[in-house]
mmCIF file with all atom_site columns, C-alpha atoms and ligand atoms in Angstrom:
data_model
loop_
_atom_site.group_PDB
_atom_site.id
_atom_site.type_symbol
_atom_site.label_atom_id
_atom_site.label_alt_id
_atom_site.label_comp_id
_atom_site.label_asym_id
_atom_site.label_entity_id
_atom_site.label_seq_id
_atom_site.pdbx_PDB_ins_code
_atom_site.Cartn_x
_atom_site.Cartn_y
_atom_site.Cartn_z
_atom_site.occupancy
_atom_site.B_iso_or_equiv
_atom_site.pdbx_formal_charge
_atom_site.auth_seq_id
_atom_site.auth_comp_id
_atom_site.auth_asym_id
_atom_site.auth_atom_id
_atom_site.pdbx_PDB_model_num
ATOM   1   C  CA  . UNK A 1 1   ? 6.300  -148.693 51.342 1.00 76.00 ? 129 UNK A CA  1
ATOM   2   C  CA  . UNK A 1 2   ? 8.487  -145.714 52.456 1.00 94.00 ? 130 UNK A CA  1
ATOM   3   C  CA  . UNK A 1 3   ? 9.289  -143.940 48.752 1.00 98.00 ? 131 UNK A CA  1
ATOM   4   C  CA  . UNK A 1 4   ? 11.389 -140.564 49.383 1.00 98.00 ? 132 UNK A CA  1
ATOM   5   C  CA  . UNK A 1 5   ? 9.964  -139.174 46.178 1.00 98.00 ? 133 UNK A CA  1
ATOM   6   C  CA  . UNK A 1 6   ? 6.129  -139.697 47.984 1.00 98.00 ? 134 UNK A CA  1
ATOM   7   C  CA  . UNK A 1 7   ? 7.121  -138.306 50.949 1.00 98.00 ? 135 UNK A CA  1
ATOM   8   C  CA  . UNK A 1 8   ? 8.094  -135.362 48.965 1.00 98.00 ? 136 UNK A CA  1
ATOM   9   C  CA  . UNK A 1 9   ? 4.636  -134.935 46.737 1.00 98.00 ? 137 UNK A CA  1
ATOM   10  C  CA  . UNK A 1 10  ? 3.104  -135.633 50.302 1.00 97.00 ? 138 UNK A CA  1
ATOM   11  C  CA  . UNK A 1 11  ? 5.234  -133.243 52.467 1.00 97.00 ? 139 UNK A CA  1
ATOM   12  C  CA  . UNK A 1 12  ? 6.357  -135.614 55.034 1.00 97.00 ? 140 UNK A CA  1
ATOM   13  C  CA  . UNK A 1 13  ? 9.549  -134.728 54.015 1.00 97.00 ? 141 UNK A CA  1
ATOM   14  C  CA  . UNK A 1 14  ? 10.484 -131.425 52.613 1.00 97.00 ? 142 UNK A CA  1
ATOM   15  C  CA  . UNK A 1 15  ? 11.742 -130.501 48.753 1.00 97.00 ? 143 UNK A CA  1
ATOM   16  C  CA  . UNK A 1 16  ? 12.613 -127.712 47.041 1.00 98.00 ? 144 UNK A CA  1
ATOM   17  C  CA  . UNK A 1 17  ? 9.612  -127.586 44.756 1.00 98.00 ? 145 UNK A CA  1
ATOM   18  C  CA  . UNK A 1 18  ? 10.080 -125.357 41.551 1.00 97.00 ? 146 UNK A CA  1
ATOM   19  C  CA  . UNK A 1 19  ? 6.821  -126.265 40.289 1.00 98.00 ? 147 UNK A CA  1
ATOM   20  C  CA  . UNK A 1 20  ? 3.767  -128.435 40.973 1.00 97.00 ? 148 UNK A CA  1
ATOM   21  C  CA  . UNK A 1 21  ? 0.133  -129.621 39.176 1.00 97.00 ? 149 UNK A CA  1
ATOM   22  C  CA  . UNK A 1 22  ? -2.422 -132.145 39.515 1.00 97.00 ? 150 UNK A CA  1
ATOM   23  C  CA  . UNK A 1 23  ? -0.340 -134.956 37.733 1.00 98.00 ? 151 UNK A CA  1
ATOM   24  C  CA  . UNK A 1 24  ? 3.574  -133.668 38.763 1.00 98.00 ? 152 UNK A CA  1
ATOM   25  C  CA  . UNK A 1 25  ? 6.319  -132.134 40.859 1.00 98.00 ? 153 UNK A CA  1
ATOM   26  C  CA  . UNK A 1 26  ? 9.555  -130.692 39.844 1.00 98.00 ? 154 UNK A CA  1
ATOM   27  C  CA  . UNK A 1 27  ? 12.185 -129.796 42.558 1.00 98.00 ? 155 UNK A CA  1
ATOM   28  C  CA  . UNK A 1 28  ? 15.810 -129.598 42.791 1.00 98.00 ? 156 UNK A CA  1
ATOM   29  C  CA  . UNK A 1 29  ? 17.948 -132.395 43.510 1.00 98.00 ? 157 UNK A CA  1
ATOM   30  C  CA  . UNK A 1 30  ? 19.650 -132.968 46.861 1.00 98.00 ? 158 UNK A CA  1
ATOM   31  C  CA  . UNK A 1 31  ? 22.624 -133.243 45.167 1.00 98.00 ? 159 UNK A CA  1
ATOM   32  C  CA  . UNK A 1 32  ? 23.026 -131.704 42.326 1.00 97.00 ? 160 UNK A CA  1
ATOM   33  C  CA  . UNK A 1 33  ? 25.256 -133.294 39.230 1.00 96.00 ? 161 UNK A CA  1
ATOM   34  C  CA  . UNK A 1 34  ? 25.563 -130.261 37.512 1.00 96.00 ? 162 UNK A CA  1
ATOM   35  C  CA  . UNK A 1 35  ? 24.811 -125.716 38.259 1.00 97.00 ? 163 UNK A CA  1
ATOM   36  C  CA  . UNK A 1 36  ? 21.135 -126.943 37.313 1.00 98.00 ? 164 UNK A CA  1
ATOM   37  C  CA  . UNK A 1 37  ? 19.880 -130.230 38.586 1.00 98.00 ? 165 UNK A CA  1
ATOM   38  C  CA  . UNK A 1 38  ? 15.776 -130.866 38.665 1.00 98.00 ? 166 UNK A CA  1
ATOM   39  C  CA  . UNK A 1 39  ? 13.738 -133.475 39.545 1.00 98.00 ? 167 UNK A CA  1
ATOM   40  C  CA  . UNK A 1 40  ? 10.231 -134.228 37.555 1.00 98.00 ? 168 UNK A CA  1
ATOM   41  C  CA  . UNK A 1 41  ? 8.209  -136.638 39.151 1.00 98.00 ? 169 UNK A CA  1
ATOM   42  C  CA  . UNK A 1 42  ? 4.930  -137.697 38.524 1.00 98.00 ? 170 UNK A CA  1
ATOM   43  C  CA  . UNK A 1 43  ? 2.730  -137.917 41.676 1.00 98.00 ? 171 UNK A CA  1
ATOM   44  C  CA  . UNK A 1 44  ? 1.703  -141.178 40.852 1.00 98.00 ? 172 UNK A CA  1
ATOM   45  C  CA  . UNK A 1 45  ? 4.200  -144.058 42.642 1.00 98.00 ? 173 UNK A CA  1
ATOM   46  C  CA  . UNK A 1 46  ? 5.254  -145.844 39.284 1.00 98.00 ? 174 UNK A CA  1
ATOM   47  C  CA  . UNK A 1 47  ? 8.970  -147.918 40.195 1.00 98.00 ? 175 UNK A CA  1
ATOM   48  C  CA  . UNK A 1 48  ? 10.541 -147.235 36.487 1.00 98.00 ? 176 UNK A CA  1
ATOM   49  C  CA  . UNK A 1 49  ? 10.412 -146.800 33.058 1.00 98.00 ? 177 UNK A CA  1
ATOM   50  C  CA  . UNK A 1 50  ? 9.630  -150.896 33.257 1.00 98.00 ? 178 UNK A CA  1
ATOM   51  C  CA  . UNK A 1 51  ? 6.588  -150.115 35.590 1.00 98.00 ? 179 UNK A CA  1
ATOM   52  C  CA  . UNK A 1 52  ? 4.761  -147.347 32.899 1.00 98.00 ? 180 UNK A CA  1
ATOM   53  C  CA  . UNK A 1 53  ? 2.107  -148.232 30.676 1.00 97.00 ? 181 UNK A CA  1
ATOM   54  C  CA  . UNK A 1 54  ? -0.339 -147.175 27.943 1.00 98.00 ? 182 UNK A CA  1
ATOM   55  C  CA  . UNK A 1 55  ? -2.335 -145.072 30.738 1.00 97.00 ? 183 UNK A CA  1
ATOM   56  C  CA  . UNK A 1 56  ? 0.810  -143.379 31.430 1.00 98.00 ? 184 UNK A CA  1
ATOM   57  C  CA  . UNK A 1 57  ? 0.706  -141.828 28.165 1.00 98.00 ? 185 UNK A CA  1
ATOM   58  C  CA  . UNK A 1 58  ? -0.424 -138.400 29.268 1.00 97.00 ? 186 UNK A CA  1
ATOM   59  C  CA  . UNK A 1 59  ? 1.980  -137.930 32.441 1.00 98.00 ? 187 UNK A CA  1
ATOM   60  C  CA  . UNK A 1 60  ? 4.660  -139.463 30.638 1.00 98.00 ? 188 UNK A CA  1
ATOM   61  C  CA  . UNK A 1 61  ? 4.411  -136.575 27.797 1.00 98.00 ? 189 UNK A CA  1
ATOM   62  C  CA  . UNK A 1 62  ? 3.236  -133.932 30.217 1.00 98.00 ? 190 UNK A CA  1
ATOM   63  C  CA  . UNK A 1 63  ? 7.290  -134.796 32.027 1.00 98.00 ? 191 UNK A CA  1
ATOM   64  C  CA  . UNK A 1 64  ? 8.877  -133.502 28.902 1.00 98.00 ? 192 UNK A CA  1
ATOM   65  C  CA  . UNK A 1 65  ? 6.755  -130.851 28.342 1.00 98.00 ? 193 UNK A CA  1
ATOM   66  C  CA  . UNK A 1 66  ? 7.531  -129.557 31.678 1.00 98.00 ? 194 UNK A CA  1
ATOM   67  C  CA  . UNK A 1 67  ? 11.097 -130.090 31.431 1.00 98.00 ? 195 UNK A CA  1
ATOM   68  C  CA  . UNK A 1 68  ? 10.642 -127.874 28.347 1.00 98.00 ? 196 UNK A CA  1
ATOM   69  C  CA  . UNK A 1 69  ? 9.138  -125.161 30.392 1.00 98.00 ? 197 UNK A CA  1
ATOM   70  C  CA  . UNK A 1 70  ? 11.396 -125.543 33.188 1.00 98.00 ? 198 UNK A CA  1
ATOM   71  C  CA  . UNK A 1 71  ? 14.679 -124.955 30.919 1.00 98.00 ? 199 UNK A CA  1
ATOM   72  C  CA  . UNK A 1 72  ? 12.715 -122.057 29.472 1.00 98.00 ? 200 UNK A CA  1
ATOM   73  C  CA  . UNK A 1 73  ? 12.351 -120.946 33.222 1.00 97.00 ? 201 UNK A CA  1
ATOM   74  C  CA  . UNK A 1 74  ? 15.739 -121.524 34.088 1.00 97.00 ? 202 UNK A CA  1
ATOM   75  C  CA  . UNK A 1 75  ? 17.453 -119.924 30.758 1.00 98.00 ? 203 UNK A CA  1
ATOM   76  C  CA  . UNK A 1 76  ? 19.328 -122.672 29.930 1.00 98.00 ? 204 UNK A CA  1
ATOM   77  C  CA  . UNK A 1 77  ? 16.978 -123.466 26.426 1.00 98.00 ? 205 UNK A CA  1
ATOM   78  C  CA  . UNK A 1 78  ? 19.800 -121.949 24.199 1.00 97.00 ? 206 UNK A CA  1
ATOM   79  C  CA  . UNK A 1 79  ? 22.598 -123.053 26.204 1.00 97.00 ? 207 UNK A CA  1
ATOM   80  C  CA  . UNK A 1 80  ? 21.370 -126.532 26.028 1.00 98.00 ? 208 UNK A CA  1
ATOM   81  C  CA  . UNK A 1 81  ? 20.578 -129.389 28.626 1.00 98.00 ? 209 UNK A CA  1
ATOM   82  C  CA  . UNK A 1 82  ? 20.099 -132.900 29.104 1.00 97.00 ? 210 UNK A CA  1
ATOM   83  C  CA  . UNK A 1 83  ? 16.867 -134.739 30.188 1.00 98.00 ? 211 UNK A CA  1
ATOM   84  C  CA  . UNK A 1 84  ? 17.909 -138.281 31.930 1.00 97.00 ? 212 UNK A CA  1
ATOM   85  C  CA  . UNK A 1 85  ? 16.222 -141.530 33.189 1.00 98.00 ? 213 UNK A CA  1
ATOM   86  C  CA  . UNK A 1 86  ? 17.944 -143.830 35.036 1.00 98.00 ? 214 UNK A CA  1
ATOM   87  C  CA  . UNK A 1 87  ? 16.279 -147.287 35.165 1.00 98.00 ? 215 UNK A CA  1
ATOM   88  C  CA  . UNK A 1 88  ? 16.975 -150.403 37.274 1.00 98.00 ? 216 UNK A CA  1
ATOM   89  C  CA  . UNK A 1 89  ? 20.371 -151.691 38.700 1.00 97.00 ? 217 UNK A CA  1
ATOM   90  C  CA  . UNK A 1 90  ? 23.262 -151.384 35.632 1.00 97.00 ? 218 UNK A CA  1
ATOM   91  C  CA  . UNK A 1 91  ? 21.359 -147.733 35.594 1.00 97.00 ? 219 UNK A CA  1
ATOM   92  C  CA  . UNK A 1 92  ? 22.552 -146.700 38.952 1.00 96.00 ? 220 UNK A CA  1
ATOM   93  C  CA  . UNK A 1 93  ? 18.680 -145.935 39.828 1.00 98.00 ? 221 UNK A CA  1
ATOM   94  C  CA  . UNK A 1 94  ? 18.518 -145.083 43.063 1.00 98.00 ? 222 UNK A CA  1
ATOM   95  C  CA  . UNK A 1 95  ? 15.634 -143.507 43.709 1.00 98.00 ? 223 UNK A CA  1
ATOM   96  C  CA  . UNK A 1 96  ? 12.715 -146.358 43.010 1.00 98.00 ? 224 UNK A CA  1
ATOM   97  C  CA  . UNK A 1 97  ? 9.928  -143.763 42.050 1.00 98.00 ? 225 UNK A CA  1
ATOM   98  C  CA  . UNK A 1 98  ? 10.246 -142.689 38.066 1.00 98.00 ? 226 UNK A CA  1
ATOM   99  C  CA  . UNK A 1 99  ? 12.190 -139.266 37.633 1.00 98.00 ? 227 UNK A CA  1
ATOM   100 C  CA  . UNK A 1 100 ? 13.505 -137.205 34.931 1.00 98.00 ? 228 UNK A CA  1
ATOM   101 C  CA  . UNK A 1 101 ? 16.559 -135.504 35.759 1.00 98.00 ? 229 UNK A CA  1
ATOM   102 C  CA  . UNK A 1 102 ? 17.376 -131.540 33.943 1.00 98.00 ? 230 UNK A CA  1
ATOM   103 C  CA  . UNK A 1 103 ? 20.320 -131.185 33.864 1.00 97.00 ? 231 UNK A CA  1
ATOM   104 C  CA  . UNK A 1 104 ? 22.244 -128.241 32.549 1.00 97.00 ? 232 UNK A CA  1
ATOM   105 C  CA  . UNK A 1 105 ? 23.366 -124.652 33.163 1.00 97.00 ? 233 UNK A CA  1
ATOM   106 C  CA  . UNK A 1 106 ? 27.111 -125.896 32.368 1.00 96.00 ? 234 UNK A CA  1
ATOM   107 C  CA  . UNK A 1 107 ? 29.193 -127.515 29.878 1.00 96.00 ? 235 UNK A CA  1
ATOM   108 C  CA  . UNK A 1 108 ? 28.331 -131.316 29.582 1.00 95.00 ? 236 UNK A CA  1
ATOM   109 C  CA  . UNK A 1 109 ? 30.041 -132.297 26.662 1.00 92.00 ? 237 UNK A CA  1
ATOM   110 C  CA  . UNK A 1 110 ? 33.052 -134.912 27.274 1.00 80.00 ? 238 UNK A CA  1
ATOM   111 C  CA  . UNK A 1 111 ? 31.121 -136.690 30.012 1.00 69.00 ? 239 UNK A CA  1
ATOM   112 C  CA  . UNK A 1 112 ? 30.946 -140.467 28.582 1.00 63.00 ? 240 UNK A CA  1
ATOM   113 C  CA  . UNK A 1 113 ? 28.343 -141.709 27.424 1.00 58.00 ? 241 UNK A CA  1
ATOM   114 C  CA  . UNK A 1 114 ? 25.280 -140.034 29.138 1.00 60.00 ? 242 UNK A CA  1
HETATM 115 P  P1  . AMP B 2 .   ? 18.464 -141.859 40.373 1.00 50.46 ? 476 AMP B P1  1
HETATM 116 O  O1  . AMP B 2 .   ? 19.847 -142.393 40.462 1.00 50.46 ? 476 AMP B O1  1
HETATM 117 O  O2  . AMP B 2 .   ? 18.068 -141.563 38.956 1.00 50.46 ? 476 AMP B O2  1
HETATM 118 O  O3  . AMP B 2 .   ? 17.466 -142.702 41.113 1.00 50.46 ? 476 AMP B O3  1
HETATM 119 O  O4  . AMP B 2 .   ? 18.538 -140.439 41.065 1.00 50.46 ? 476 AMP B O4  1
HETATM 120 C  C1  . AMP B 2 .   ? 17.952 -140.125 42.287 1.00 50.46 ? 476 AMP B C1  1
HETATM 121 C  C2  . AMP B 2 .   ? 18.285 -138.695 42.576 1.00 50.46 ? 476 AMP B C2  1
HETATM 122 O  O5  . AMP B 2 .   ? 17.488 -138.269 43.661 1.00 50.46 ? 476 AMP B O5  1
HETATM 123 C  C3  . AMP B 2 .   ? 19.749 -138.441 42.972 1.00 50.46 ? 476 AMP B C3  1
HETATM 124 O  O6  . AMP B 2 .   ? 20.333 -137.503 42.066 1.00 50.46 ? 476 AMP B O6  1
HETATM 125 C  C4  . AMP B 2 .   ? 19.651 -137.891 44.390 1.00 50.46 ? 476 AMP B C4  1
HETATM 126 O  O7  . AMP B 2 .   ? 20.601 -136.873 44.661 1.00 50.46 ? 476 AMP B O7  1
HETATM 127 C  C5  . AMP B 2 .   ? 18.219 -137.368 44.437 1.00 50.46 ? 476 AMP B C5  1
HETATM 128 N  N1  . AMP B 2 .   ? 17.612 -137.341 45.748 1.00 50.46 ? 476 AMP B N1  1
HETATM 129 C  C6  . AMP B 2 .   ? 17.587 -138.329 46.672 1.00 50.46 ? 476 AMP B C6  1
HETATM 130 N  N2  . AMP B 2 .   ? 16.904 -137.936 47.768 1.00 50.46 ? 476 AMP B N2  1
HETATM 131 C  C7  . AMP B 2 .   ? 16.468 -136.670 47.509 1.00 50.46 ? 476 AMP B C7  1
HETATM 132 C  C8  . AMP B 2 .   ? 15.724 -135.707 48.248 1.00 50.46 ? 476 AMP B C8  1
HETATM 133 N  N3  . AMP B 2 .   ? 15.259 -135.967 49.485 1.00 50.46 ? 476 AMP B N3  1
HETATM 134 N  N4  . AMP B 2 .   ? 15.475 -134.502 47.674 1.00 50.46 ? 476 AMP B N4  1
HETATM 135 C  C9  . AMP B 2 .   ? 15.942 -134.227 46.441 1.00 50.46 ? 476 AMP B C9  1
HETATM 136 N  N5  . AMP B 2 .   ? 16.641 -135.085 45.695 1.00 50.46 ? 476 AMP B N5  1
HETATM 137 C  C10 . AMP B 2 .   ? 16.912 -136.288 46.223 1.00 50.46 ? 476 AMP B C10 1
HETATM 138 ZN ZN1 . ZN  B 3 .   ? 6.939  -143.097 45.276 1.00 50.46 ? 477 ZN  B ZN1 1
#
């Protein structure tokens, strides 16, 4: 299996980590949608939100959390920000390793329906 995100967590390839712990990674995306545009990824390989399951709980709480604390860390809390996750096909996932996407740092209003 050749996952980008993995090769990230693992260093094969390199990232622009913001932040790191046992269970996650944040860094910025490659390609960023919007002034701030970061990636929270749990180390573990799960495909999607279809893939997670009851002993995700914990990592899938601790990814909000963090988002939290990344906003704080970025200064966008007051400003305001959105926390996305695109999953499977109609989605537009691209990426096949679950990610939360921060966005923010700009004006997102007016932008459809995500
Ligand atoms: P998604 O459509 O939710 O799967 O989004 C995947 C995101 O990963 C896109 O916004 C890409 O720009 C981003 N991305 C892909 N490869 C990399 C990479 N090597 N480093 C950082 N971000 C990446
Ligand atoms: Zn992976």
């Amino acid at each position: 299996m050749d996952c980008t995100f993995c090769n990230i967590i693992s260093g094969k390839i390199p990232g622009d980590m913001i932040y790191q712990d046992r269970d996650l990674v944040a860094f910025r995306d490659i390609n960023p949608a919007t002034r701030v545009h970061i990636l929270i990824v749990p180390r573990k390989h799960i495909e999607s939100v279809n893939d997670v399951s009851a002993s995700d709980q914990t990592v899938l709480g601790k990814l909000i959390i963090t988002a939290k604390k990344i906003a704080e860390h970025m200064g966008i809390t007051d400003s305001g920000y959105k926390l996305v996750i695109n999953t499977g096909k109609d989605a537009g996932q691209m990426v096949l390793h679950l990610h939360v996407h921060l966005l923010g740092g700009e004006d997102m209003k007016g932008g459809g329906l995500c």
